[in-house]
Coordinates of N, CA and C and ligand atoms in Angstrom, one line a residue:
M13 N -242.8 72.9 -34.1 CA -243.9 72.6 -33.2 C -243.4 72.3 -31.8
T14 N -242.2 71.8 -31.7 CA -241.7 71.5 -30.3 C -240.6 72.5 -30.0
S15 N -240.7 73.6 -30.7 CA -239.6 74.7 -30.5 C -239.7 75.3 -29.1
Q16 N -238.6 75.9 -28.7 CA -238.5 76.6 -27.4 C -239.7 77.6 -27.3
R17 N -240.0 78.3 -28.4 CA -241.0 79.3 -28.3 C -242.4 78.7 -28.0
T18 N -242.7 77.6 -28.6 CA -244.0 76.9 -28.3 C -244.1 76.5 -26.9
R19 N -243.0 76.0 -26.3 CA -242.9 75.6 -24.9 C -243.1 76.8 -24.0
E20 N -242.4 77.9 -24.4 CA -242.5 79.1 -23.6 C -243.9 79.6 -23.5
R21 N -244.6 79.5 -24.6 CA -246.0 79.9 -24.7 C -246.9 79.1 -23.7
L22 N -246.6 77.8 -23.6 CA -247.3 77.0 -22.6 C -247.0 77.4 -21.2
I23 N -245.7 77.7 -20.9 CA -245.3 78.1 -19.5 C -246.1 79.4 -19.2
Q24 N -246.1 80.4 -20.2 CA -246.8 81.6 -19.9 C -248.3 81.4 -19.6
R25 N -248.9 80.5 -20.4 CA -250.3 80.1 -20.1 C -250.5 79.5 -18.7
L26 N -249.6 78.7 -18.3 CA -249.7 78.1 -16.9 C -249.6 79.2 -15.9
M27 N -248.7 80.2 -16.1 CA -248.6 81.3 -15.2 C -249.8 82.1 -15.2
D28 N -250.4 82.4 -16.4 CA -251.6 83.2 -16.5 C -252.7 82.5 -15.7
R29 N -252.7 81.2 -15.7 CA -253.8 80.4 -15.0 C -253.5 80.3 -13.5
G30 N -252.4 80.9 -13.0 CA -252.2 80.9 -11.6 C -251.1 80.0 -11.0
V31 N -250.4 79.3 -11.9 CA -249.3 78.4 -11.4 C -248.1 79.3 -11.0
T32 N -247.6 79.1 -9.8 CA -246.6 80.1 -9.3 C -245.3 79.4 -9.0
N33 N -245.3 78.0 -8.7 CA -244.1 77.4 -8.3 C -243.1 77.3 -9.4
L34 N -242.0 78.0 -9.2 CA -241.0 78.2 -10.3 C -240.3 76.9 -10.7
Q35 N -240.1 76.1 -9.6 CA -239.4 74.8 -9.8 C -240.3 73.9 -10.7
V36 N -241.6 73.9 -10.4 CA -242.5 73.1 -11.2 C -242.5 73.6 -12.7
L37 N -242.6 74.9 -12.8 CA -242.7 75.5 -14.2 C -241.4 75.2 -15.0
D38 N -240.3 75.2 -14.3 CA -239.0 74.9 -14.9 C -238.9 73.5 -15.4
V39 N -239.4 72.6 -14.5 CA -239.4 71.1 -14.9 C -240.3 70.9 -16.1
I40 N -241.5 71.6 -16.1 CA -242.4 71.4 -17.3 C -241.8 72.0 -18.5
R41 N -241.1 73.1 -18.4 CA -240.4 73.8 -19.5 C -239.4 72.8 -20.2
N42 N -238.7 72.0 -19.3 CA -237.6 71.2 -19.8 C -238.0 69.7 -20.1
T43 N -239.3 69.4 -19.9 CA -239.7 68.0 -20.1 C -240.4 67.9 -21.5
P44 N -239.8 67.1 -22.4 CA -240.4 67.0 -23.8 C -241.7 66.2 -23.8
R45 N -242.8 67.0 -23.7 CA -244.1 66.3 -23.6 C -244.5 65.5 -24.9
H46 N -243.9 65.9 -26.0 CA -244.2 65.2 -27.3 C -243.7 63.8 -27.2
L47 N -242.8 63.4 -26.4 CA -242.3 62.0 -26.3 C -243.4 61.1 -25.6
F48 N -244.4 61.7 -25.0 CA -245.4 60.9 -24.3 C -246.6 60.7 -25.1
L49 N -246.6 61.1 -26.4 CA -247.7 61.0 -27.3 C -247.3 60.1 -28.5
D50 N -248.4 59.6 -29.2 CA -248.1 58.9 -30.5 C -247.8 60.1 -31.5
E51 N -247.0 59.7 -32.5 CA -246.5 60.7 -33.4 C -247.6 61.5 -34.0
A52 N -248.7 60.9 -34.3 CA -249.8 61.6 -35.0 C -250.3 62.8 -34.1
L53 N -250.1 62.7 -32.9 CA -250.6 63.8 -32.0 C -249.5 64.7 -31.4
S54 N -248.2 64.4 -31.7 CA -247.2 65.1 -31.1 C -247.1 66.6 -31.4
H55 N -247.7 67.0 -32.5 CA -247.7 68.4 -32.9 C -248.6 69.2 -31.9
R56 N -249.4 68.5 -31.1 CA -250.3 69.2 -30.2 C -249.8 69.1 -28.7
A57 N -248.6 68.6 -28.6 CA -248.0 68.3 -27.2 C -247.9 69.5 -26.3
Y58 N -247.7 70.7 -26.9 CA -247.5 71.9 -26.0 C -248.8 72.8 -26.0
E59 N -249.9 72.2 -26.4 CA -251.2 72.8 -26.1 C -251.6 72.5 -24.7
D60 N -252.3 73.4 -24.1 CA -252.7 73.1 -22.7 C -254.0 72.3 -22.7
S61 N -253.9 71.1 -23.2 CA -255.1 70.2 -23.2 C -254.8 68.8 -22.9
S62 N -255.7 68.0 -22.5 CA -255.5 66.6 -22.3 C -255.6 66.0 -23.7
L63 N -254.9 64.9 -23.9 CA -254.8 64.2 -25.2 C -254.9 62.7 -25.0
P64 N -255.5 62.0 -26.0 CA -255.7 60.6 -25.9 C -254.3 59.8 -26.0
I65 N -254.2 58.8 -25.2 CA -253.0 57.9 -25.2 C -253.3 56.5 -25.5
G66 N -254.6 56.2 -26.0 CA -255.0 54.9 -26.3 C -255.7 54.2 -25.1
H67 N -256.3 53.0 -25.3 CA -257.0 52.3 -24.2 C -258.0 53.1 -23.5
G68 N -258.5 54.1 -24.2 CA -259.6 55.0 -23.5 C -259.0 55.9 -22.5
Q69 N -257.7 56.1 -22.4 CA -257.1 56.9 -21.4 C -256.5 58.2 -22.0
T70 N -256.2 59.1 -21.1 CA -255.7 60.4 -21.6 C -254.4 60.9 -20.8
L71 N -253.6 61.6 -21.5 CA -252.5 62.3 -20.9 C -253.1 63.6 -20.3
S72 N -252.8 63.8 -19.0 CA -253.5 64.9 -18.4 C -253.0 66.3 -19.0
Q73 N -253.9 67.3 -18.8 CA -253.7 68.6 -19.3 C -252.5 69.2 -18.5
P74 N -251.5 69.9 -19.2 CA -250.4 70.5 -18.5 C -250.8 71.3 -17.2
Y75 N -251.9 72.1 -17.4 CA -252.3 73.0 -16.2 C -252.6 72.1 -15.0
I76 N -253.3 71.0 -15.2 CA -253.7 70.2 -14.0 C -252.4 69.4 -13.5
V77 N -251.5 69.0 -14.4 CA -250.3 68.4 -13.9 C -249.5 69.4 -13.0
A78 N -249.4 70.6 -13.5 CA -248.7 71.7 -12.8 C -249.4 72.0 -11.5
R79 N -250.7 72.1 -11.5 CA -251.4 72.4 -10.3 C -251.3 71.3 -9.2
M80 N -251.5 70.1 -9.6 CA -251.4 69.0 -8.7 C -250.0 68.8 -8.1
T81 N -249.0 69.1 -8.9 CA -247.6 69.0 -8.5 C -247.3 70.1 -7.5
E82 N -247.8 71.3 -7.8 CA -247.5 72.4 -6.9 C -248.2 72.3 -5.6
I83 N -249.4 71.7 -5.6 CA -250.2 71.5 -4.4 C -249.5 70.5 -3.5
L84 N -249.0 69.4 -4.2 CA -248.4 68.3 -3.4 C -247.1 68.9 -2.8
L85 N -246.3 69.6 -3.5 CA -245.0 70.1 -3.0 C -245.3 71.2 -1.9
G86 N -246.2 72.1 -2.2 CA -246.5 73.1 -1.2 C -247.1 72.6 0.1
A87 N -248.0 71.7 0.0 CA -248.6 71.1 1.3 C -247.6 70.3 2.1
A88 N -246.6 69.8 1.4 CA -245.6 68.9 2.1 C -244.6 69.8 2.8
G89 N -244.4 71.0 2.4 CA -243.4 71.8 3.1 C -242.0 71.5 2.7
G90 N -241.4 70.4 3.3 CA -240.0 70.1 3.0 C -240.0 69.2 1.7
K91 N -238.8 68.6 1.5 CA -238.6 67.8 0.3 C -239.3 66.5 0.5
L92 N -240.0 66.0 -0.6 CA -240.7 64.8 -0.5 C -239.7 63.7 -0.9
Q93 N -239.5 62.7 0.0 CA -238.6 61.6 -0.3 C -239.3 60.5 -1.2
R94 N -240.4 60.0 -0.7 CA -241.1 58.9 -1.4 C -242.5 59.4 -1.8
V95 N -242.8 59.3 -3.1 CA -244.1 59.7 -3.6 C -244.7 58.5 -4.4
L96 N -246.0 58.2 -4.1 CA -246.7 57.2 -4.9 C -247.6 57.9 -5.9
E97 N -247.6 57.4 -7.1 CA -248.6 57.9 -8.1 C -249.5 56.8 -8.5
V98 N -250.8 57.1 -8.5 CA -251.8 56.1 -9.0 C -252.2 56.4 -10.4
G99 N -251.9 55.6 -11.4 CA -252.2 55.9 -12.8 C -251.1 56.4 -13.5
T100 N -250.1 55.6 -13.9 CA -248.9 56.0 -14.6 C -249.3 56.6 -16.0
G101 N -250.2 55.9 -16.7 CA -250.6 56.4 -18.0 C -249.4 56.5 -18.9
S102 N -249.3 57.7 -19.5 CA -248.2 57.9 -20.4 C -246.8 58.0 -19.7
G103 N -246.9 58.3 -18.4 CA -245.7 58.6 -17.6 C -245.3 60.0 -17.6
Y104 N -246.1 60.9 -18.1 CA -245.7 62.3 -18.1 C -245.7 62.9 -16.7
Q105 N -246.8 62.7 -16.0 CA -246.8 63.3 -14.6 C -245.7 62.6 -13.8
T106 N -245.5 61.3 -14.0 CA -244.5 60.6 -13.3 C -243.1 61.2 -13.5
S107 N -242.8 61.6 -14.8 CA -241.5 62.2 -15.1 C -241.4 63.6 -14.4
I108 N -242.5 64.3 -14.4 CA -242.4 65.6 -13.7 C -242.1 65.4 -12.2
L109 N -242.8 64.5 -11.6 CA -242.5 64.2 -10.2 C -241.1 63.7 -9.9
A110 N -240.6 62.9 -10.8 CA -239.3 62.2 -10.6 C -238.2 63.3 -10.6
Q111 N -238.4 64.4 -11.2 CA -237.4 65.5 -11.2 C -237.5 66.4 -10.0
L112 N -238.5 66.2 -9.2 CA -238.8 67.1 -8.0 C -238.7 66.4 -6.7
V113 N -238.8 65.1 -6.7 CA -238.8 64.3 -5.4 C -237.8 63.2 -5.4
G114 N -237.6 62.6 -4.2 CA -236.6 61.5 -4.1 C -236.8 60.3 -5.0
E115 N -237.9 59.6 -4.7 CA -238.2 58.4 -5.4 C -239.7 58.4 -5.8
V116 N -240.1 58.0 -7.0 CA -241.5 57.9 -7.4 C -241.8 56.4 -7.6
Y117 N -242.9 56.0 -7.0 CA -243.5 54.7 -7.1 C -244.8 54.9 -7.9
S118 N -245.0 54.2 -9.0 CA -246.1 54.5 -9.8 C -246.8 53.2 -10.2
V119 N -248.1 53.2 -10.1 CA -248.9 52.0 -10.3 C -249.9 52.2 -11.5
E120 N -249.9 51.3 -12.5 CA -250.8 51.4 -13.6 C -251.5 50.0 -13.8
R121 N -252.8 50.0 -14.2 CA -253.5 48.8 -14.3 C -253.5 48.3 -15.8
I122 N -253.1 49.1 -16.7 CA -253.1 48.7 -18.1 C -251.6 48.4 -18.6
K123 N -251.3 47.1 -18.8 CA -249.9 46.7 -19.0 C -249.3 47.4 -20.2
P124 N -249.9 47.5 -21.4 CA -249.2 48.2 -22.5 C -248.9 49.6 -22.3
L125 N -249.7 50.3 -21.5 CA -249.4 51.7 -21.2 C -248.1 51.8 -20.3
Q126 N -248.1 50.8 -19.3 CA -246.9 50.8 -18.4 C -245.6 50.5 -19.2
D127 N -245.7 49.6 -20.1 CA -244.5 49.2 -20.9 C -244.0 50.4 -21.7
K128 N -244.9 51.2 -22.3 CA -244.5 52.4 -23.1 C -243.9 53.4 -22.1
A129 N -244.5 53.6 -21.0 CA -244.0 54.6 -20.0 C -242.6 54.2 -19.6
R130 N -242.4 52.9 -19.3 CA -241.1 52.4 -18.8 C -240.0 52.8 -19.8
E131 N -240.3 52.6 -21.1 CA -239.3 52.9 -22.2 C -239.0 54.4 -22.2
R132 N -240.0 55.2 -21.9 CA -239.8 56.7 -21.9 C -238.9 57.1 -20.7
F133 N -239.1 56.5 -19.6 CA -238.2 56.8 -18.4 C -236.8 56.5 -18.7
R134 N -236.6 55.3 -19.4 CA -235.3 54.9 -19.8 C -234.6 55.9 -20.7
Q135 N -235.4 56.3 -21.7 CA -234.9 57.3 -22.7 C -234.5 58.6 -22.1
L136 N -235.3 59.0 -21.0 CA -235.0 60.3 -20.4 C -234.0 60.2 -19.2
G137 N -233.6 58.9 -19.0 CA -232.5 58.7 -18.0 C -233.1 58.9 -16.6
L138 N -234.4 58.7 -16.3 CA -234.9 58.8 -15.0 C -234.8 57.5 -14.3
R139 N -233.9 57.4 -13.3 CA -233.6 56.2 -12.6 C -234.4 56.0 -11.3
N140 N -235.1 57.0 -10.8 CA -235.7 57.0 -9.5 C -237.2 56.7 -9.6
V141 N -237.6 56.0 -10.7 CA -239.0 55.6 -10.9 C -239.2 54.1 -10.8
H142 N -240.1 53.7 -9.9 CA -240.4 52.3 -9.7 C -241.8 52.0 -10.1
L143 N -242.0 50.9 -10.9 CA -243.3 50.7 -11.5 C -243.9 49.4 -11.1
R144 N -245.2 49.4 -11.0 CA -246.0 48.1 -10.7 C -247.2 48.0 -11.5
H145 N -247.5 46.8 -12.1 CA -248.7 46.6 -12.8 C -249.7 46.0 -11.8
A146 N -250.6 46.9 -11.3 CA -251.5 46.4 -10.3 C -252.7 47.4 -10.2
D147 N -253.7 47.1 -9.4 CA -254.8 48.0 -9.1 C -254.3 49.0 -8.0
G148 N -254.1 50.2 -8.5 CA -253.6 51.3 -7.6 C -254.6 51.7 -6.5
G149 N -255.8 51.3 -6.6 CA -256.8 51.6 -5.5 C -256.3 51.0 -4.2
F150 N -255.4 50.0 -4.3 CA -254.8 49.4 -3.1 C -253.5 50.1 -2.7
G151 N -253.1 51.1 -3.5 CA -251.8 51.8 -3.2 C -250.7 50.9 -3.6
W152 N -249.6 50.9 -2.7 CA -248.4 50.1 -3.0 C -248.2 49.3 -1.7
P153 N -249.0 48.3 -1.5 CA -249.0 47.6 -0.2 C -247.7 46.9 0.1
E154 N -247.0 47.3 1.1 CA -245.8 46.6 1.5 C -245.6 46.9 3.0
P155 N -245.4 45.9 3.8 CA -245.3 46.2 5.2 C -244.3 47.3 5.5
G156 N -244.7 48.2 6.3 CA -243.8 49.3 6.8 C -243.6 50.4 5.7
T157 N -244.2 50.3 4.6 CA -244.0 51.3 3.5 C -245.0 52.4 3.6
K158 N -244.5 53.6 3.8 CA -245.4 54.7 3.8 C -244.9 55.8 2.8
F159 N -245.8 56.7 2.4 CA -245.4 57.7 1.4 C -245.6 59.1 2.0
D160 N -244.6 60.0 1.7 CA -244.7 61.4 2.1 C -245.8 62.1 1.2
G161 N -245.9 61.6 0.0 CA -246.9 62.1 -0.9 C -247.6 61.1 -1.7
I162 N -248.9 61.2 -2.0 CA -249.6 60.3 -2.9 C -250.3 61.2 -3.9
L163 N -250.3 60.9 -5.2 CA -251.0 61.7 -6.2 C -251.7 60.7 -7.1
S164 N -253.0 60.9 -7.2 CA -253.8 60.0 -8.1 C -254.2 60.7 -9.3
T165 N -254.0 60.1 -10.5 CA -254.4 60.8 -11.7 C -255.6 60.1 -12.3
A166 N -256.3 59.3 -11.5 CA -257.6 58.7 -11.9 C -258.5 58.9 -10.7
A167 N -259.8 59.1 -11.0 CA -260.8 59.5 -9.9 C -261.6 58.4 -9.4
P168 N -261.5 58.1 -8.1 CA -262.4 57.2 -7.4 C -263.7 57.9 -7.0
R169 N -264.8 57.2 -6.7 CA -266.0 57.9 -6.2 C -265.8 58.3 -4.8
F170 N -265.0 57.5 -4.1 CA -264.7 57.8 -2.7 C -263.2 57.5 -2.5
V171 N -262.6 58.2 -1.6 CA -261.2 58.0 -1.4 C -260.9 56.7 -0.7
P172 N -260.1 55.8 -1.4 CA -259.8 54.5 -0.8 C -259.0 54.6 0.5
S173 N -259.5 53.9 1.6 CA -258.8 54.0 2.8 C -257.4 53.4 2.7
E174 N -257.2 52.5 1.7 CA -255.8 52.0 1.5 C -254.8 53.1 1.2
L175 N -255.3 54.1 0.5 CA -254.4 55.2 0.2 C -254.1 56.1 1.4
T176 N -255.1 56.5 2.1 CA -254.8 57.3 3.3 C -254.0 56.5 4.3
D177 N -254.2 55.2 4.4 CA -253.5 54.4 5.4 C -252.0 54.4 5.0
Q178 N -251.7 54.6 3.8 CA -250.2 54.5 3.4 C -249.5 55.9 3.4
L179 N -250.2 56.9 4.0 CA -249.6 58.2 4.2 C -248.7 58.2 5.4
A180 N -247.5 58.6 5.2 CA -246.5 58.8 6.3 C -247.0 59.9 7.2
P181 N -246.4 60.1 8.4 CA -246.7 61.3 9.2 C -246.6 62.6 8.4
N182 N -247.6 63.5 8.5 CA -247.6 64.7 7.8 C -247.7 64.5 6.2
G183 N -248.0 63.2 5.8 CA -248.1 62.9 4.4 C -249.3 63.6 3.7
V184 N -249.2 63.8 2.4 CA -250.1 64.6 1.7 C -250.7 63.8 0.5
L185 N -252.0 63.7 0.4 CA -252.6 63.0 -0.7 C -253.4 64.0 -1.6
V186 N -253.1 64.0 -2.9 CA -253.8 64.9 -3.9 C -254.6 64.0 -4.8
I187 N -255.9 64.1 -4.8 CA -256.7 63.1 -5.6 C -258.0 63.7 -6.1
P188 N -258.4 63.5 -7.4 CA -259.7 63.9 -7.9 C -260.7 62.9 -7.3
V189 N -261.8 63.4 -6.9 CA -262.8 62.5 -6.3 C -264.2 62.8 -6.9
G190 N -265.0 61.7 -7.2 CA -266.3 61.9 -7.7 C -266.6 61.2 -9.0
D191 N -267.8 61.3 -9.5 CA -268.2 60.6 -10.6 C -268.4 61.6 -11.8
Q192 N -269.6 62.0 -12.1 CA -269.8 63.0 -13.1 C -269.2 64.4 -12.6
Q193 N -269.5 64.7 -11.4 CA -268.9 65.9 -10.8 C -267.7 65.5 -10.0
Q194 N -266.6 66.0 -10.3 CA -265.4 65.7 -9.5 C -264.7 66.9 -8.9
D195 N -264.2 66.8 -7.7 CA -263.3 67.9 -7.3 C -262.0 67.3 -6.8
L196 N -261.0 68.2 -6.9 CA -259.7 67.8 -6.5 C -259.6 68.0 -5.0
Q197 N -259.1 67.0 -4.3 CA -259.1 67.1 -2.8 C -257.6 67.0 -2.4
L198 N -257.4 67.7 -1.3 CA -256.1 67.7 -0.7 C -256.3 67.1 0.7
I199 N -255.7 66.0 1.0 CA -255.8 65.3 2.3 C -254.5 65.2 3.0
I200 N -254.4 65.7 4.2 CA -253.1 65.7 4.9 C -253.2 65.0 6.3
R201 N -252.3 64.1 6.5 CA -252.3 63.4 7.8 C -251.7 64.4 8.9
D202 N -252.4 64.5 10.0 CA -252.0 65.4 11.0 C -250.9 64.7 11.9
G203 N -249.6 65.1 11.6 CA -248.5 64.5 12.4 C -248.5 63.0 12.2
D204 N -248.3 62.3 13.3 CA -248.3 60.8 13.2 C -249.6 60.3 13.7
S205 N -250.6 61.2 13.8 CA -251.9 60.7 14.4 C -252.8 60.1 13.2
D206 N -253.9 59.6 13.6 CA -254.9 59.0 12.6 C -255.7 60.1 12.0
K207 N -255.5 61.3 12.5 CA -256.4 62.4 12.0 C -256.0 62.9 10.6
L208 N -257.0 63.1 9.8 CA -256.8 63.6 8.4 C -257.5 64.9 8.2
F209 N -256.9 65.8 7.6 CA -257.5 67.1 7.2 C -257.9 67.0 5.7
T210 N -259.1 67.3 5.4 CA -259.5 67.2 3.9 C -259.9 68.6 3.5
Q211 N -259.4 69.0 2.3 CA -259.8 70.3 1.7 C -260.2 70.1 0.3
K212 N -261.3 70.6 -0.1 CA -261.8 70.5 -1.5 C -261.2 71.7 -2.3
L213 N -260.6 71.4 -3.4 CA -260.0 72.5 -4.2 C -260.9 72.7 -5.4
E214 N -260.3 72.7 -6.6 CA -261.2 73.1 -7.7 C -261.9 71.9 -8.4
A215 N -262.9 72.2 -9.2 CA -263.6 71.2 -10.0 C -262.6 70.7 -11.1
V216 N -262.6 69.3 -11.3 CA -261.7 68.7 -12.3 C -262.5 67.6 -13.1
K217 N -261.8 67.1 -14.1 CA -262.4 66.1 -14.9 C -261.3 65.0 -15.2
F218 N -261.4 63.9 -14.6 CA -260.4 62.8 -14.8 C -261.1 61.5 -15.2
V219 N -260.3 60.6 -15.8 CA -260.8 59.3 -16.1 C -261.1 58.6 -14.8
P220 N -262.0 57.7 -14.7 CA -262.3 57.0 -13.5 C -261.2 56.0 -13.0
L221 N -261.1 55.9 -11.7 CA -260.2 54.9 -11.1 C -261.0 53.5 -11.3
L222 N -260.5 52.6 -12.0 CA -261.2 51.3 -12.2 C -260.5 50.2 -11.4
S223 N -261.3 49.2 -11.1 CA -260.7 48.2 -10.3 C -260.1 47.0 -11.2
G224 N -259.2 46.3 -10.6 CA -258.6 45.2 -11.3 C -257.5 45.6 -12.3
T225 N -257.0 44.7 -13.0 CA -255.9 45.0 -14.0 C -256.3 44.6 -15.4
S226 N -255.6 45.0 -16.4 CA -255.8 44.6 -17.8 C -254.5 44.4 -18.5
R227 N -254.4 43.4 -19.4 CA -253.1 43.1 -20.0 C -253.0 43.7 -21.4
Ligands
LIG24 N1 -250.7 60.6 -15.2 C1 -251.1 60.1 -16.5 C2 -252.6 60.2 -16.6 C3 -253.2 59.0 -17.3 S1 -255.0 58.9 -17.1 C4 -250.5 60.8 -17.6 O1 -250.0 61.9 -17.4 O2 -250.4 60.3 -18.8 C5 -255.1 57.9 -15.7 C6 -254.5 56.5 -15.7 O3 -254.9 55.9 -14.5 C7 -254.9 55.6 -16.9 O4 -253.7 55.2 -17.5 C8 -255.6 54.5 -16.2 O5 -255.4 53.2 -16.8 C9 -255.0 54.5 -14.8 N2 -255.9 53.8 -13.8 C10 -257.2 53.9 -13.7 N3 -257.6 53.1 -12.6 C11 -256.5 52.6 -12.1 C12 -256.2 51.7 -11.0 N4 -257.1 51.3 -10.2 N5 -254.9 51.4 -10.7 C13 -253.9 51.9 -11.5 N6 -254.1 52.7 -12.6 C14 -255.3 53.1 -12.8

């Protein structure tokens, strides 16, 4: 079930759906998605579907993980040094990012999910992941701290200004936005100005960005 052939089939499916970034495909090929699921579901790990991780949350579908990652990398142009993720969840998207960028900062509001994810990063030997248990709608507030990229895996109804405020010059934000109807948005800061370009990409379905934290 976790054989190389099963994983290869997933990569083929992502390519069929239009994912072209070879670096992203390679990282997905080599990341054991079954480690991010409870054992009862691990036989479905290499299907292209979102799967439950408890607490009413889901592990994102591989296609959407691949798409969001390739959009983030593509829009950024050069190498991303610091990336913020909102919604650590299982830590799968975090692990993909950690293999492609300098440092990943990831915020999760549900403590038990964060604890499990931390254990997985340790198991995988990922040392460039920094975690916070907080409401990621506020980003990672720290004086003078800006991010080259921000990726949200939970959908707010409107884009929080705290997130766009934390974009570095030419920084890129990839975020699902909306309630029943959501679309994936790409927001780019124009140089070091206050100007932001927004582009609506495809229709998506994410869990909502909720406020506050839970233990
Ligand atoms: N990237 C995750 C997706 C998990 S689903 C994965 O691949 O597994 C989205 C996650 O966002 C959930 O874990 C949910 O608890 C979290 N979330 C929702 N609102 C949040 C908020 N305001 N701050 C931080 N995390 C939030």
